[in-house]
Amino acid sequence: MSYVTRGDNALEYFPCRYGASKLLFRGPRRKTEDGYVAVLGGSETYGRFIERPYPMLIEAATDRRMVNLGYVSAGIDVFLQDKAVLEMCAGADATVIQLLGAQNLSNRFYAVHPRRNDRFLSASQMLKTLYRDVDFTDYNFNRHLLAELQSRSPEKFFMVAEVLKSAWVGRMRQLLNQVGGKKILLWIGEAAPGDGADINAHAPDPLYVTRTMIDELRPLVADVVEVVETAEARAVGTAGMVYGAQEEQAAASAPNVAVHQEVADQLGAALARALD
């Protein structure tokens, strides 16, 4: 196990902005004039606790310029609402889109924070009517809210999950239609995409995203890369990760250095097929 407390030895993420975007991405900042691959994603793509996340590993191995647009706690909405990000994707040779959970987007039942998409803002009248006994002011995070709704009424919650899934597919279609060049979808998970029978709010990320939902998007993309964490990668644990004394649990639940290498190997090969 490896950890570094916050201080002079803390991991430097070199936060940077691109164009008029208000979002802080992981640096060092890359040139976006020509010949680059844009990588959209969440905390996994950002590479929390990782010195060399998978976009950096691909760049080192292939000399292909990779622009890391991973954003901590991101959902689809944060990218769709950022014109500068969409313009960068439109100008890229290819755009990789990490598949993010369906819980972190605004929908008919609730609204999420415009940048911290994992944060619950408000319930719609439809959700308040469906769950009359819930005080929605008690919840700050989407997953916490959804777990409570599921525990109170699995039957009602099925309706909520179906709305989230439908919203996710629609929002992903919207994003893909605004992205130029080759498009590659990236699944990073503890298991392969399932059939959707399990709507447990405590399931691993990407939450509620099923193989059927991904298959609906295949005609719009060049490739779908599925990276499932191997037993060998799991065995590495937090070795080589950099985190503070209070972050051990968060680091243990994040993709480790071995997973990032597995992503780099598989995604790098897919990029070569799509672009070379």
Tab-separated table of C-alpha atoms in Angstrom:
chain	number	residue	atom	x	y	z
A	1	MET	CA	0.000	0.000	0.000
A	2	SER	CA	1.213	3.498	-0.764
A	3	TYR	CA	-0.108	6.783	0.507
A	4	VAL	CA	1.169	10.313	0.886
A	5	THR	CA	-0.374	12.777	3.321
A	6	ARG	CA	-1.371	16.201	2.052
A	7	GLY	CA	1.530	18.626	1.985
A	8	ASP	CA	4.627	19.076	-0.139
A	9	ASN	CA	4.405	15.499	-1.422
A	10	ALA	CA	0.689	15.575	-2.334
A	11	LEU	CA	-0.227	14.602	-5.877
A	12	GLU	CA	-0.202	17.573	-8.246
A	13	TYR	CA	-3.093	17.543	-10.724
A	14	PHE	CA	-2.001	20.730	-12.544
A	15	PRO	CA	-5.627	21.968	-12.845
A	16	CYS	CA	-6.285	23.942	-16.019
A	17	ARG	CA	-9.058	25.432	-18.140
A	18	TYR	CA	-9.685	25.295	-21.875
A	19	GLY	CA	-11.124	28.250	-23.747
A	20	ALA	CA	-14.111	29.863	-22.062
A	21	SER	CA	-14.986	26.764	-20.053
A	22	LYS	CA	-15.615	27.286	-16.340
A	23	LEU	CA	-14.565	23.718	-15.582
A	24	LEU	CA	-11.187	22.859	-14.092
A	25	PHE	CA	-9.686	19.819	-15.794
A	26	ARG	CA	-6.594	17.811	-15.036
A	27	GLY	CA	-3.388	19.103	-16.576
A	28	PRO	CA	-0.828	19.702	-17.731
A	29	ARG	CA	-2.774	21.691	-20.327
A	30	ARG	CA	-2.568	20.250	-23.842
A	31	LYS	CA	-2.649	22.102	-27.155
A	32	THR	CA	-5.956	21.847	-28.985
A	33	GLU	CA	-5.094	23.432	-32.322
A	34	ASP	CA	-4.929	20.216	-34.348
A	35	GLY	CA	-4.340	16.504	-34.158
A	36	TYR	CA	-5.647	15.485	-30.740
A	37	VAL	CA	-8.042	13.097	-29.023
A	38	ALA	CA	-10.541	14.512	-26.514
A	39	VAL	CA	-11.433	12.282	-23.554
A	40	LEU	CA	-14.661	13.030	-21.671
A	41	GLY	CA	-15.332	11.287	-18.391
A	42	GLY	CA	-15.743	11.402	-14.649
A	43	SER	CA	-13.459	10.832	-11.678
A	44	GLU	CA	-11.982	7.704	-13.271
A	45	THR	CA	-10.829	9.606	-16.357
A	46	TYR	CA	-9.601	12.528	-14.249
A	47	GLY	CA	-7.459	9.998	-12.439
A	48	ARG	CA	-7.890	10.784	-8.763
A	49	PHE	CA	-4.954	9.431	-6.722
A	50	ILE	CA	-3.178	8.331	-9.923
A	51	GLU	CA	0.051	9.967	-11.107
A	52	ARG	CA	-0.384	8.801	-14.709
A	53	PRO	CA	-4.059	8.246	-15.616
A	54	TYR	CA	-4.930	6.303	-18.742
A	55	PRO	CA	-5.007	9.296	-21.175
A	56	MET	CA	-1.428	10.099	-20.145
A	57	LEU	CA	-0.381	6.453	-20.538
A	58	ILE	CA	-1.836	6.323	-24.063
A	59	GLU	CA	-0.089	9.537	-25.038
A	60	ALA	CA	3.263	8.231	-23.769
A	61	ALA	CA	2.866	4.923	-25.602
A	62	THR	CA	1.577	6.265	-28.921
A	63	ASP	CA	2.674	9.935	-29.197
A	64	ARG	CA	-1.005	10.679	-29.834
A	65	ARG	CA	-1.954	13.896	-28.049
A	66	MET	CA	-4.651	13.173	-25.462
A	67	VAL	CA	-6.684	16.000	-23.907
A	68	ASN	CA	-7.990	14.809	-20.538
A	69	LEU	CA	-11.453	16.331	-20.038
A	70	GLY	CA	-12.324	14.112	-17.104
A	71	TYR	CA	-14.237	15.970	-14.405
A	72	VAL	CA	-14.736	14.763	-10.846
A	73	SER	CA	-18.377	13.830	-10.107
A	74	ALA	CA	-19.403	14.499	-13.700
A	75	GLY	CA	-22.528	13.290	-15.405
A	76	ILE	CA	-23.530	13.836	-19.025
A	77	ASP	CA	-25.091	17.222	-18.274
A	78	VAL	CA	-21.868	18.992	-17.302
A	79	PHE	CA	-20.441	18.428	-20.799
A	80	LEU	CA	-23.621	19.135	-22.723
A	81	GLN	CA	-23.919	22.515	-21.010
A	82	ASP	CA	-20.325	23.565	-21.739
A	83	LYS	CA	-19.932	25.105	-25.192
A	84	ALA	CA	-16.125	25.207	-24.969
A	85	VAL	CA	-15.950	21.467	-24.291
A	86	LEU	CA	-18.278	20.665	-27.189
A	87	GLU	CA	-16.187	22.855	-29.495
A	88	MET	CA	-13.020	21.001	-28.468
A	89	CYS	CA	-14.684	17.672	-29.182
A	90	ALA	CA	-15.931	18.926	-32.545
A	91	GLY	CA	-12.345	19.813	-33.502
A	92	ALA	CA	-10.772	16.557	-32.313
A	93	ASP	CA	-9.666	13.660	-34.494
A	94	ALA	CA	-11.593	11.440	-32.098
A	95	THR	CA	-13.558	11.781	-28.876
A	96	VAL	CA	-13.601	9.122	-26.188
A	97	ILE	CA	-16.663	9.248	-23.941
A	98	GLN	CA	-16.515	7.351	-20.675
A	99	LEU	CA	-19.946	5.920	-19.924
A	100	LEU	CA	-21.214	7.680	-16.805
A	101	GLY	CA	-24.026	6.680	-14.471
A	102	ALA	CA	-27.647	7.517	-15.290
A	103	GLN	CA	-28.265	8.846	-11.765
A	104	ASN	CA	-26.229	12.017	-12.325
A	105	LEU	CA	-28.405	13.894	-14.793
A	106	SER	CA	-31.473	16.086	-14.518
A	107	ASN	CA	-34.691	14.317	-15.464
A	108	ARG	CA	-38.467	14.430	-15.027
A	109	PHE	CA	-38.145	13.487	-11.357
A	110	TYR	CA	-35.291	15.654	-10.084
A	111	ALA	CA	-32.661	18.272	-10.978
A	112	VAL	CA	-28.927	17.957	-10.361
A	113	HIS	CA	-26.250	20.584	-9.773
A	114	PRO	CA	-25.089	22.034	-13.151
A	115	ARG	CA	-21.400	21.231	-12.498
A	116	ARG	CA	-21.330	18.769	-9.597
A	117	ASN	CA	-23.779	16.412	-11.263
A	118	ASP	CA	-23.676	13.943	-8.354
A	119	ARG	CA	-25.452	16.498	-6.152
A	120	PHE	CA	-29.231	16.541	-5.828
A	121	LEU	CA	-30.834	19.990	-6.105
A	122	SER	CA	-34.604	19.569	-6.098
A	123	ALA	CA	-37.459	17.163	-6.667
A	124	SER	CA	-40.118	17.763	-9.301
A	125	GLN	CA	-43.788	17.852	-8.400
A	126	MET	CA	-44.098	14.456	-10.086
A	127	LEU	CA	-41.602	12.893	-7.670
A	128	LYS	CA	-43.152	14.642	-4.675
A	129	THR	CA	-46.528	13.230	-5.653
A	130	LEU	CA	-45.113	9.736	-6.136
A	131	TYR	CA	-43.334	9.797	-2.759
A	132	ARG	CA	-45.558	11.937	-0.551
A	133	ASP	CA	-43.869	10.734	2.652
A	134	VAL	CA	-40.327	11.809	1.695
A	135	ASP	CA	-38.742	15.064	2.891
A	136	PHE	CA	-36.451	15.820	-0.040
A	137	THR	CA	-34.589	18.541	1.845
A	138	ASP	CA	-32.816	15.747	3.731
A	139	TYR	CA	-30.762	14.717	0.677
A	140	ASN	CA	-27.675	16.245	-0.912
A	141	PHE	CA	-26.483	13.435	-3.183
A	142	ASN	CA	-28.370	11.574	-5.920
A	143	ARG	CA	-27.269	8.094	-4.952
A	144	HIS	CA	-28.289	8.628	-1.299
A	145	LEU	CA	-31.716	9.818	-2.416
A	146	LEU	CA	-32.211	6.920	-4.835
A	147	ALA	CA	-31.221	4.333	-2.226
A	148	GLU	CA	-33.841	5.775	0.129
A	149	LEU	CA	-36.536	5.822	-2.553
A	150	GLN	CA	-35.814	2.221	-3.441
A	151	SER	CA	-35.973	1.086	0.189
A	152	ARG	CA	-39.341	2.806	0.713
A	153	SER	CA	-41.037	1.360	-2.360
A	154	PRO	CA	-39.295	-0.917	-4.886
A	155	GLU	CA	-42.441	-0.824	-7.044
A	156	LYS	CA	-42.479	2.970	-7.309
A	157	PHE	CA	-38.727	3.048	-7.695
A	158	PHE	CA	-38.928	0.944	-10.843
A	159	MET	CA	-40.682	3.912	-12.481
A	160	VAL	CA	-37.888	6.243	-11.358
A	161	ALA	CA	-35.166	3.939	-12.703
A	162	GLU	CA	-36.904	3.636	-16.079
A	163	VAL	CA	-37.094	7.443	-16.395
A	164	LEU	CA	-33.380	7.727	-15.583
A	165	LYS	CA	-32.486	5.131	-18.208
A	166	SER	CA	-34.596	6.817	-20.876
A	167	ALA	CA	-33.127	10.230	-20.044
A	168	TRP	CA	-29.601	8.792	-20.224
A	169	VAL	CA	-30.078	7.386	-23.723
A	170	GLY	CA	-31.610	10.628	-24.957
A	171	ARG	CA	-28.863	12.763	-23.436
A	172	MET	CA	-26.132	10.495	-24.822
A	173	ARG	CA	-27.644	10.726	-28.315
A	174	GLN	CA	-27.650	14.510	-27.957
A	175	LEU	CA	-23.994	14.525	-26.903
A	176	LEU	CA	-22.866	12.182	-29.669
A	177	ASN	CA	-24.664	14.263	-32.292
A	178	GLN	CA	-22.657	17.321	-31.226
A	179	VAL	CA	-19.270	15.584	-31.298
A	180	GLY	CA	-17.244	15.479	-34.513
A	181	GLY	CA	-14.699	12.973	-35.760
A	182	LYS	CA	-14.549	9.376	-34.612
A	183	LYS	CA	-16.414	8.555	-31.398
A	184	ILE	CA	-15.540	5.766	-28.989
A	185	LEU	CA	-17.569	4.788	-25.935
A	186	LEU	CA	-15.608	3.544	-22.924
A	187	TRP	CA	-16.989	1.288	-20.200
A	188	ILE	CA	-14.890	1.061	-17.007
A	189	GLY	CA	-16.450	-1.232	-14.414
A	190	GLU	CA	-16.073	-4.026	-11.923
A	191	ALA	CA	-18.250	-6.175	-14.186
A	192	ALA	CA	-19.464	-6.144	-17.783
A	193	PRO	CA	-22.706	-4.312	-18.648
A	194	GLY	CA	-25.739	-6.256	-17.451
A	195	ASP	CA	-29.224	-6.840	-18.801
A	196	GLY	CA	-30.892	-4.254	-16.556
A	197	ALA	CA	-32.764	-6.615	-14.262
A	198	ASP	CA	-30.927	-5.238	-11.188
A	199	ILE	CA	-31.839	-1.624	-10.329
A	200	ASN	CA	-30.114	-1.612	-6.952
A	201	ALA	CA	-29.111	1.956	-6.076
A	202	HIS	CA	-25.994	0.565	-4.363
A	203	ALA	CA	-24.751	-1.184	-7.516
A	204	PRO	CA	-21.290	-0.266	-8.869
A	205	ASP	CA	-20.821	2.496	-11.427
A	206	PRO	CA	-21.848	3.247	-14.093
A	207	LEU	CA	-25.192	2.996	-12.323
A	208	TYR	CA	-28.273	1.824	-14.298
A	209	VAL	CA	-26.395	1.670	-17.627
A	210	THR	CA	-27.253	-1.606	-19.376
A	211	ARG	CA	-25.993	-3.402	-22.465
A	212	THR	CA	-29.290	-2.668	-24.221
A	213	MET	CA	-28.807	1.070	-23.626
A	214	ILE	CA	-25.258	0.915	-24.976
A	215	ASP	CA	-26.377	-1.088	-28.007
A	216	GLU	CA	-28.840	1.673	-28.896
A	217	LEU	CA	-25.845	4.015	-29.304
A	218	ARG	CA	-23.608	1.698	-31.346
A	219	PRO	CA	-24.769	3.029	-34.748
A	220	LEU	CA	-23.509	6.486	-33.703
A	221	VAL	CA	-19.959	5.478	-32.705
A	222	ALA	CA	-16.870	3.859	-34.204
A	223	ASP	CA	-16.309	1.465	-31.316
A	224	VAL	CA	-17.329	0.486	-27.793
A	225	VAL	CA	-14.476	-0.502	-25.481
A	226	GLU	CA	-15.389	-2.501	-22.382
A	227	VAL	CA	-12.726	-2.631	-19.677
A	228	VAL	CA	-13.670	-4.923	-16.813
A	229	GLU	CA	-11.369	-4.897	-13.802
A	230	THR	CA	-9.413	-8.152	-13.694
A	231	ALA	CA	-8.521	-10.183	-10.612
A	232	GLU	CA	-4.865	-9.373	-11.262
A	233	ALA	CA	-5.599	-5.642	-11.275
A	234	ARG	CA	-7.697	-5.944	-8.119
A	235	ALA	CA	-4.819	-7.675	-6.346
A	236	VAL	CA	-2.601	-4.617	-6.841
A	237	GLY	CA	-4.815	-2.654	-4.448
A	238	THR	CA	-3.679	0.891	-3.691
A	239	ALA	CA	0.009	0.271	-4.393
A	240	GLY	CA	1.382	3.201	-6.349
A	241	MET	CA	-1.598	5.458	-5.612
A	242	VAL	CA	-1.109	8.823	-3.913
A	243	TYR	CA	-3.659	9.957	-1.346
A	244	GLY	CA	-4.030	11.753	1.949
A	245	ALA	CA	-4.465	10.194	5.361
A	246	GLN	CA	-8.231	10.798	5.249
A	247	GLU	CA	-8.648	9.499	1.688
A	248	GLU	CA	-7.725	5.822	2.037
A	249	GLN	CA	-11.291	4.564	1.613
A	250	ALA	CA	-11.898	6.769	-1.423
A	251	ALA	CA	-8.628	5.646	-2.995
A	252	ALA	CA	-9.446	1.979	-2.379
A	253	SER	CA	-12.732	2.374	-4.284
A	254	ALA	CA	-11.163	4.174	-7.265
A	255	PRO	CA	-9.565	2.443	-10.279
A	256	ASN	CA	-5.968	1.688	-9.342
A	257	VAL	CA	-2.779	1.962	-11.391
A	258	ALA	CA	-3.265	-1.532	-12.850
A	259	VAL	CA	-6.804	-0.722	-14.015
A	260	HIS	CA	-5.576	2.468	-15.672
A	261	GLN	CA	-2.966	0.414	-17.528
A	262	GLU	CA	-5.638	-2.050	-18.665
A	263	VAL	CA	-7.763	0.850	-19.934
A	264	ALA	CA	-4.769	2.362	-21.722
A	265	ASP	CA	-3.922	-0.922	-23.442
A	266	GLN	CA	-7.450	-1.614	-24.697
A	267	LEU	CA	-8.431	1.953	-25.531
A	268	GLY	CA	-5.081	2.645	-27.196
A	269	ALA	CA	-5.654	-0.323	-29.499
A	270	ALA	CA	-9.176	0.895	-30.335
A	271	LEU	CA	-7.881	4.375	-31.171
A	272	ALA	CA	-5.271	2.857	-33.461
A	273	ARG	CA	-7.976	0.902	-35.293
A	274	ALA	CA	-10.171	3.971	-35.640
A	275	LEU	CA	-7.540	6.512	-36.652
A	276	ASP	CA	-4.572	4.759	-38.297
